[in-house]
Amino acid sequence: MSSASPFDGLAEDYDRERPRYPRSAFEWISSKCDLASATTVVDVGAGTGIVLEGLLPHLPADCRVVGIDYSHDMIQVGSKKFPDVEWIQGEAETLLAPLAPIDLITAGQSYQWLDRERFLAEAYASLNSRGGLAIMQNNRDYHSGGFADAYETLLETFSPGYRRDYRKIDVQAELRTTFPTVNLKQFRWTQEKTPEQFMGMSASSTQSQAALHARGTEYTAALKALTAEWSSADGLLTIPYVTEVYLGQK
């Protein structure tokens, strides 16, 4: 990770606007990892606690829960939401070992920002003998066409260096370099937003911020026109998502 988080200054908007993970994803993790008996769980790149929102209901009341993030702004928001969680600012790659033994480590969208080879080694070493690492990814399903595809084209046009497959990491292959058992589960779902709500969500992303800095009002006008074009008769946009959960276990 760099010395400055790209999410500093975005925390409030990020927490309000970013899509959540489906409940079924956490139910699947819980069924695989026996979370009812967990004593220590660590969320890496915890941000404002979006993964924790879905995870905490599956943990026992006396479970030690730790959220690690590099951004001070994100932790400020997260700690207000979840004051009983232990929050640590810094690089997860250096902070897992002192927390061992860990029952479950989770990482959401943050996985792409990590020194992944080092992180996987540290995660494996810090887990208990039956521990697991769950990587969760929320991706707009642009393969389905429609608005999701058109929005990616817009970002590729206005956001410098952006490609829709920028997060095309073979997570399963990476986990298999370290974990003997790796499972993948996909969850397809849709979200409806008004054009104004979608523009708010878009503004909370680093890719959209880059487009704003590069092209300013030109980008904003193009995004507004796109959301108007794809809105339904009742004024809503339908955004398809695919949530992928990769689970590595000892």
CSV table of C-alpha atoms in Angstrom, one decimal:
chain,number,residue,atom,x,y,z
A,1,MET,CA,0.0,0.0,0.0
A,2,SER,CA,1.1,3.6,-0.6
A,3,SER,CA,1.6,6.1,2.3
A,4,ALA,CA,-1.8,7.8,1.5
A,5,SER,CA,-5.1,6.0,1.1
A,6,PRO,CA,-7.0,6.8,-2.1
A,7,PHE,CA,-10.1,6.7,0.1
A,8,ASP,CA,-9.2,9.5,2.4
A,9,GLY,CA,-11.8,12.2,2.1
A,10,LEU,CA,-14.4,9.8,0.7
A,11,ALA,CA,-15.4,7.9,3.8
A,12,GLU,CA,-18.8,9.4,4.6
A,13,ASP,CA,-19.9,9.2,0.9
A,14,TYR,CA,-18.4,5.7,0.6
A,15,ASP,CA,-20.3,4.3,3.6
A,16,ARG,CA,-23.6,5.9,2.5
A,17,GLU,CA,-23.4,4.9,-1.2
A,18,ARG,CA,-21.5,1.7,-1.7
A,19,PRO,CA,-23.4,-1.5,-2.4
A,20,ARG,CA,-23.6,-4.1,0.4
A,21,TYR,CA,-22.9,-7.8,0.2
A,22,PRO,CA,-25.9,-10.1,0.1
A,23,ARG,CA,-26.9,-11.9,3.3
A,24,SER,CA,-26.6,-15.2,1.5
A,25,ALA,CA,-22.9,-14.7,1.1
A,26,PHE,CA,-22.3,-14.5,4.8
A,27,GLU,CA,-24.6,-17.4,5.5
A,28,TRP,CA,-22.4,-19.5,3.1
A,29,ILE,CA,-19.2,-18.4,4.9
A,30,SER,CA,-20.8,-19.2,8.2
A,31,SER,CA,-21.8,-22.7,7.1
A,32,LYS,CA,-18.3,-23.4,5.9
A,33,CYS,CA,-16.4,-21.9,8.9
A,34,ASP,CA,-18.5,-22.7,12.0
A,35,LEU,CA,-18.6,-19.0,13.0
A,36,ALA,CA,-20.8,-19.8,16.0
A,37,SER,CA,-17.7,-20.9,17.9
A,38,ALA,CA,-15.3,-18.3,16.6
A,39,THR,CA,-13.2,-16.4,19.2
A,40,THR,CA,-11.1,-14.1,16.9
A,41,VAL,CA,-12.2,-12.7,13.6
A,42,VAL,CA,-10.2,-10.0,11.6
A,43,ASP,CA,-11.6,-7.9,8.7
A,44,VAL,CA,-8.7,-6.6,6.5
A,45,GLY,CA,-9.3,-3.4,4.7
A,46,ALA,CA,-12.4,-3.0,6.9
A,47,GLY,CA,-13.0,0.6,5.7
A,48,THR,CA,-16.3,1.8,7.2
A,49,GLY,CA,-17.4,-1.7,8.2
A,50,ILE,CA,-19.4,-2.8,5.1
A,51,VAL,CA,-18.2,-6.4,5.4
A,52,LEU,CA,-18.8,-6.2,9.2
A,53,GLU,CA,-22.4,-5.2,8.7
A,54,GLY,CA,-23.1,-8.6,7.2
A,55,LEU,CA,-20.6,-10.6,9.3
A,56,LEU,CA,-21.2,-9.5,12.9
A,57,PRO,CA,-24.7,-11.1,13.1
A,58,HIS,CA,-23.1,-14.5,12.6
A,59,LEU,CA,-20.5,-14.2,15.3
A,60,PRO,CA,-20.9,-15.0,19.0
A,61,ALA,CA,-21.3,-12.0,21.4
A,62,ASP,CA,-17.9,-12.7,23.1
A,63,CYS,CA,-16.0,-13.0,19.8
A,64,ARG,CA,-13.0,-10.6,19.4
A,65,VAL,CA,-13.5,-8.7,16.2
A,66,VAL,CA,-10.7,-6.6,14.7
A,67,GLY,CA,-11.0,-4.2,11.8
A,68,ILE,CA,-7.8,-3.2,10.0
A,69,ASP,CA,-7.6,-0.3,7.5
A,70,TYR,CA,-5.0,2.0,6.2
A,71,SER,CA,-7.3,5.1,6.0
A,72,HIS,CA,-7.8,7.1,9.1
A,73,ASP,CA,-11.0,8.6,7.6
A,74,MET,CA,-12.5,5.2,7.0
A,75,ILE,CA,-11.7,4.0,10.5
A,76,GLN,CA,-13.3,7.1,12.0
A,77,VAL,CA,-16.6,6.3,10.3
A,78,GLY,CA,-16.3,2.5,11.0
A,79,SER,CA,-15.6,3.0,14.7
A,80,LYS,CA,-18.7,5.1,15.2
A,81,LYS,CA,-20.8,2.4,13.6
A,82,PHE,CA,-19.2,-0.4,15.5
A,83,PRO,CA,-17.6,0.8,18.7
A,84,ASP,CA,-17.2,-2.7,20.1
A,85,VAL,CA,-14.9,-3.7,17.2
A,86,GLU,CA,-11.2,-3.2,17.8
A,87,TRP,CA,-9.9,-0.9,15.1
A,88,ILE,CA,-6.3,-0.7,14.0
A,89,GLN,CA,-4.8,1.6,11.4
A,90,GLY,CA,-2.0,0.3,9.3
A,91,GLU,CA,-0.9,-2.4,6.9
A,92,ALA,CA,-2.6,-5.7,7.3
A,93,GLU,CA,0.5,-7.5,6.1
A,94,THR,CA,2.3,-6.6,9.3
A,95,LEU,CA,-0.6,-6.6,11.8
A,96,LEU,CA,-2.0,-10.1,11.5
A,97,ALA,CA,0.7,-12.1,13.4
A,98,PRO,CA,0.1,-10.4,16.8
A,99,LEU,CA,-3.6,-11.2,16.6
A,100,ALA,CA,-3.0,-15.0,16.1
A,101,PRO,CA,-4.5,-17.5,16.4
A,102,ILE,CA,-7.4,-16.2,14.2
A,103,ASP,CA,-10.5,-18.2,13.2
A,104,LEU,CA,-11.5,-16.2,10.2
A,105,ILE,CA,-9.9,-13.4,8.1
A,106,THR,CA,-12.1,-11.5,5.7
A,107,ALA,CA,-11.1,-9.0,2.9
A,108,GLY,CA,-13.6,-7.3,0.6
A,109,GLN,CA,-12.7,-4.9,-2.2
A,110,SER,CA,-9.5,-4.1,-0.3
A,111,TYR,CA,-7.9,-7.3,-1.6
A,112,GLN,CA,-6.8,-5.6,-4.8
A,113,TRP,CA,-4.8,-3.0,-2.9
A,114,LEU,CA,-2.8,-5.4,-0.8
A,115,ASP,CA,0.7,-6.9,-1.3
A,116,ARG,CA,-1.2,-10.1,-2.0
A,117,GLU,CA,1.6,-12.6,-1.9
A,118,ARG,CA,2.8,-11.3,1.4
A,119,PHE,CA,-0.7,-11.0,2.8
A,120,LEU,CA,-1.6,-14.6,1.9
A,121,ALA,CA,1.5,-15.9,3.6
A,122,GLU,CA,0.8,-13.8,6.7
A,123,ALA,CA,-2.9,-14.8,6.8
A,124,TYR,CA,-2.1,-18.5,6.5
A,125,ALA,CA,0.4,-18.3,9.3
A,126,SER,CA,-1.9,-16.3,11.6
A,127,LEU,CA,-4.9,-18.6,11.2
A,128,ASN,CA,-5.6,-21.4,13.7
A,129,SER,CA,-5.5,-25.1,12.5
A,130,ARG,CA,-9.0,-24.9,11.1
A,131,GLY,CA,-9.1,-21.3,10.1
A,132,GLY,CA,-10.2,-19.7,6.9
A,133,LEU,CA,-9.6,-16.6,4.7
A,134,ALA,CA,-12.7,-15.2,2.8
A,135,ILE,CA,-12.1,-12.8,-0.1
A,136,MET,CA,-15.4,-11.0,-1.1
A,137,GLN,CA,-15.8,-9.2,-4.4
A,138,ASN,CA,-18.8,-7.1,-5.5
A,139,ASN,CA,-18.7,-6.5,-9.3
A,140,ARG,CA,-21.2,-4.8,-11.6
A,141,ASP,CA,-22.2,-7.5,-14.1
A,142,TYR,CA,-21.3,-5.6,-17.3
A,143,HIS,CA,-21.3,-8.8,-19.2
A,144,SER,CA,-25.1,-8.7,-19.1
A,145,GLY,CA,-25.0,-5.6,-21.2
A,146,GLY,CA,-27.4,-2.7,-20.7
A,147,PHE,CA,-26.7,0.1,-18.3
A,148,ALA,CA,-23.9,-1.7,-16.5
A,149,ASP,CA,-22.0,-2.1,-19.8
A,150,ALA,CA,-22.6,1.5,-20.8
A,151,TYR,CA,-21.4,2.8,-17.5
A,152,GLU,CA,-18.1,0.9,-17.9
A,153,THR,CA,-17.7,2.4,-21.3
A,154,LEU,CA,-18.2,5.8,-19.9
A,155,LEU,CA,-15.5,5.3,-17.2
A,156,GLU,CA,-13.1,4.0,-19.8
A,157,THR,CA,-13.7,7.1,-21.8
A,158,PHE,CA,-13.3,9.7,-19.0
A,159,SER,CA,-11.2,8.1,-16.2
A,160,PRO,CA,-7.5,8.1,-17.1
A,161,GLY,CA,-6.1,4.6,-17.5
A,162,TYR,CA,-9.3,2.9,-16.4
A,163,ARG,CA,-10.2,-0.5,-17.8
A,164,ARG,CA,-13.3,-2.5,-16.8
A,165,ASP,CA,-11.2,-5.6,-16.1
A,166,TYR,CA,-8.8,-3.7,-13.8
A,167,ARG,CA,-9.8,-6.0,-11.0
A,168,LYS,CA,-9.6,-9.2,-13.0
A,169,ILE,CA,-7.4,-11.0,-10.5
A,170,ASP,CA,-7.4,-14.8,-10.5
A,171,VAL,CA,-8.2,-14.9,-6.7
A,172,GLN,CA,-8.8,-18.7,-6.8
A,173,ALA,CA,-5.4,-19.4,-8.3
A,174,GLU,CA,-3.7,-17.0,-5.8
A,175,LEU,CA,-5.3,-18.7,-2.8
A,176,ARG,CA,-4.3,-22.1,-4.1
A,177,THR,CA,-0.7,-21.2,-3.9
A,178,THR,CA,-1.1,-21.1,-0.1
A,179,PHE,CA,-4.3,-22.9,1.0
A,180,PRO,CA,-4.9,-26.6,0.4
A,181,THR,CA,-8.7,-26.2,0.2
A,182,VAL,CA,-10.2,-23.3,-1.9
A,183,ASN,CA,-13.9,-22.9,-2.7
A,184,LEU,CA,-15.7,-20.3,-4.8
A,185,LYS,CA,-19.4,-19.3,-4.5
A,186,GLN,CA,-21.2,-16.7,-6.7
A,187,PHE,CA,-24.3,-14.8,-5.8
A,188,ARG,CA,-26.2,-12.8,-8.5
A,189,TRP,CA,-28.4,-10.0,-7.5
A,190,THR,CA,-29.7,-6.6,-8.7
A,191,GLN,CA,-29.9,-3.2,-7.2
A,192,GLU,CA,-32.3,-0.4,-8.1
A,193,LYS,CA,-31.4,3.3,-7.8
A,194,THR,CA,-32.6,6.6,-9.0
A,195,PRO,CA,-30.3,8.5,-11.3
A,196,GLU,CA,-29.4,10.8,-8.4
A,197,GLN,CA,-28.6,7.9,-6.1
A,198,PHE,CA,-26.5,6.3,-8.7
A,199,MET,CA,-24.5,9.5,-9.3
A,200,GLY,CA,-23.9,9.7,-5.6
A,201,MET,CA,-22.7,6.1,-5.5
A,202,SER,CA,-20.5,6.8,-8.5
A,203,ALA,CA,-18.9,9.8,-6.9
A,204,SER,CA,-17.8,7.6,-3.9
A,205,SER,CA,-15.5,5.5,-6.2
A,206,THR,CA,-11.9,6.3,-6.9
A,207,GLN,CA,-12.4,5.7,-10.6
A,208,SER,CA,-15.2,8.3,-10.8
A,209,GLN,CA,-13.1,10.7,-8.8
A,210,ALA,CA,-10.3,10.4,-11.3
A,211,ALA,CA,-12.7,11.1,-14.1
A,212,LEU,CA,-14.0,14.2,-12.3
A,213,HIS,CA,-10.5,15.5,-11.7
A,214,ALA,CA,-9.6,14.9,-15.4
A,215,ARG,CA,-12.7,16.1,-17.2
A,216,GLY,CA,-14.8,17.8,-14.6
A,217,THR,CA,-18.3,19.0,-15.7
A,218,GLU,CA,-17.9,17.2,-19.0
A,219,TYR,CA,-17.9,13.9,-17.2
A,220,THR,CA,-20.7,14.9,-14.9
A,221,ALA,CA,-22.9,15.9,-17.8
A,222,ALA,CA,-22.1,12.6,-19.7
A,223,LEU,CA,-23.0,10.6,-16.6
A,224,LYS,CA,-26.2,12.5,-16.0
A,225,ALA,CA,-27.2,11.9,-19.6
A,226,LEU,CA,-26.4,8.2,-19.4
A,227,THR,CA,-28.5,7.7,-16.3
A,228,ALA,CA,-31.4,9.5,-17.8
A,229,GLU,CA,-31.1,7.4,-21.0
A,230,TRP,CA,-31.2,4.1,-19.1
A,231,SER,CA,-33.8,4.9,-16.5
A,232,SER,CA,-37.0,2.9,-16.6
A,233,ALA,CA,-40.5,4.5,-16.9
A,234,ASP,CA,-40.7,4.7,-13.1
A,235,GLY,CA,-37.4,6.5,-13.0
A,236,LEU,CA,-35.1,3.7,-11.7
A,237,LEU,CA,-31.9,2.2,-12.9
A,238,THR,CA,-31.4,-1.6,-12.5
A,239,ILE,CA,-27.8,-2.5,-11.8
A,240,PRO,CA,-26.9,-6.2,-11.9
A,241,TYR,CA,-24.1,-7.5,-9.6
A,242,VAL,CA,-22.1,-10.6,-9.1
A,243,THR,CA,-20.8,-11.2,-5.6
A,244,GLU,CA,-17.9,-13.7,-5.5
A,245,VAL,CA,-16.7,-15.3,-2.3
A,246,TYR,CA,-13.4,-17.1,-2.4
A,247,LEU,CA,-12.7,-19.2,0.7
A,248,GLY,CA,-9.3,-20.6,1.5
A,249,GLN,CA,-9.1,-23.1,4.4
A,250,LYS,CA,-6.4,-25.0,6.1
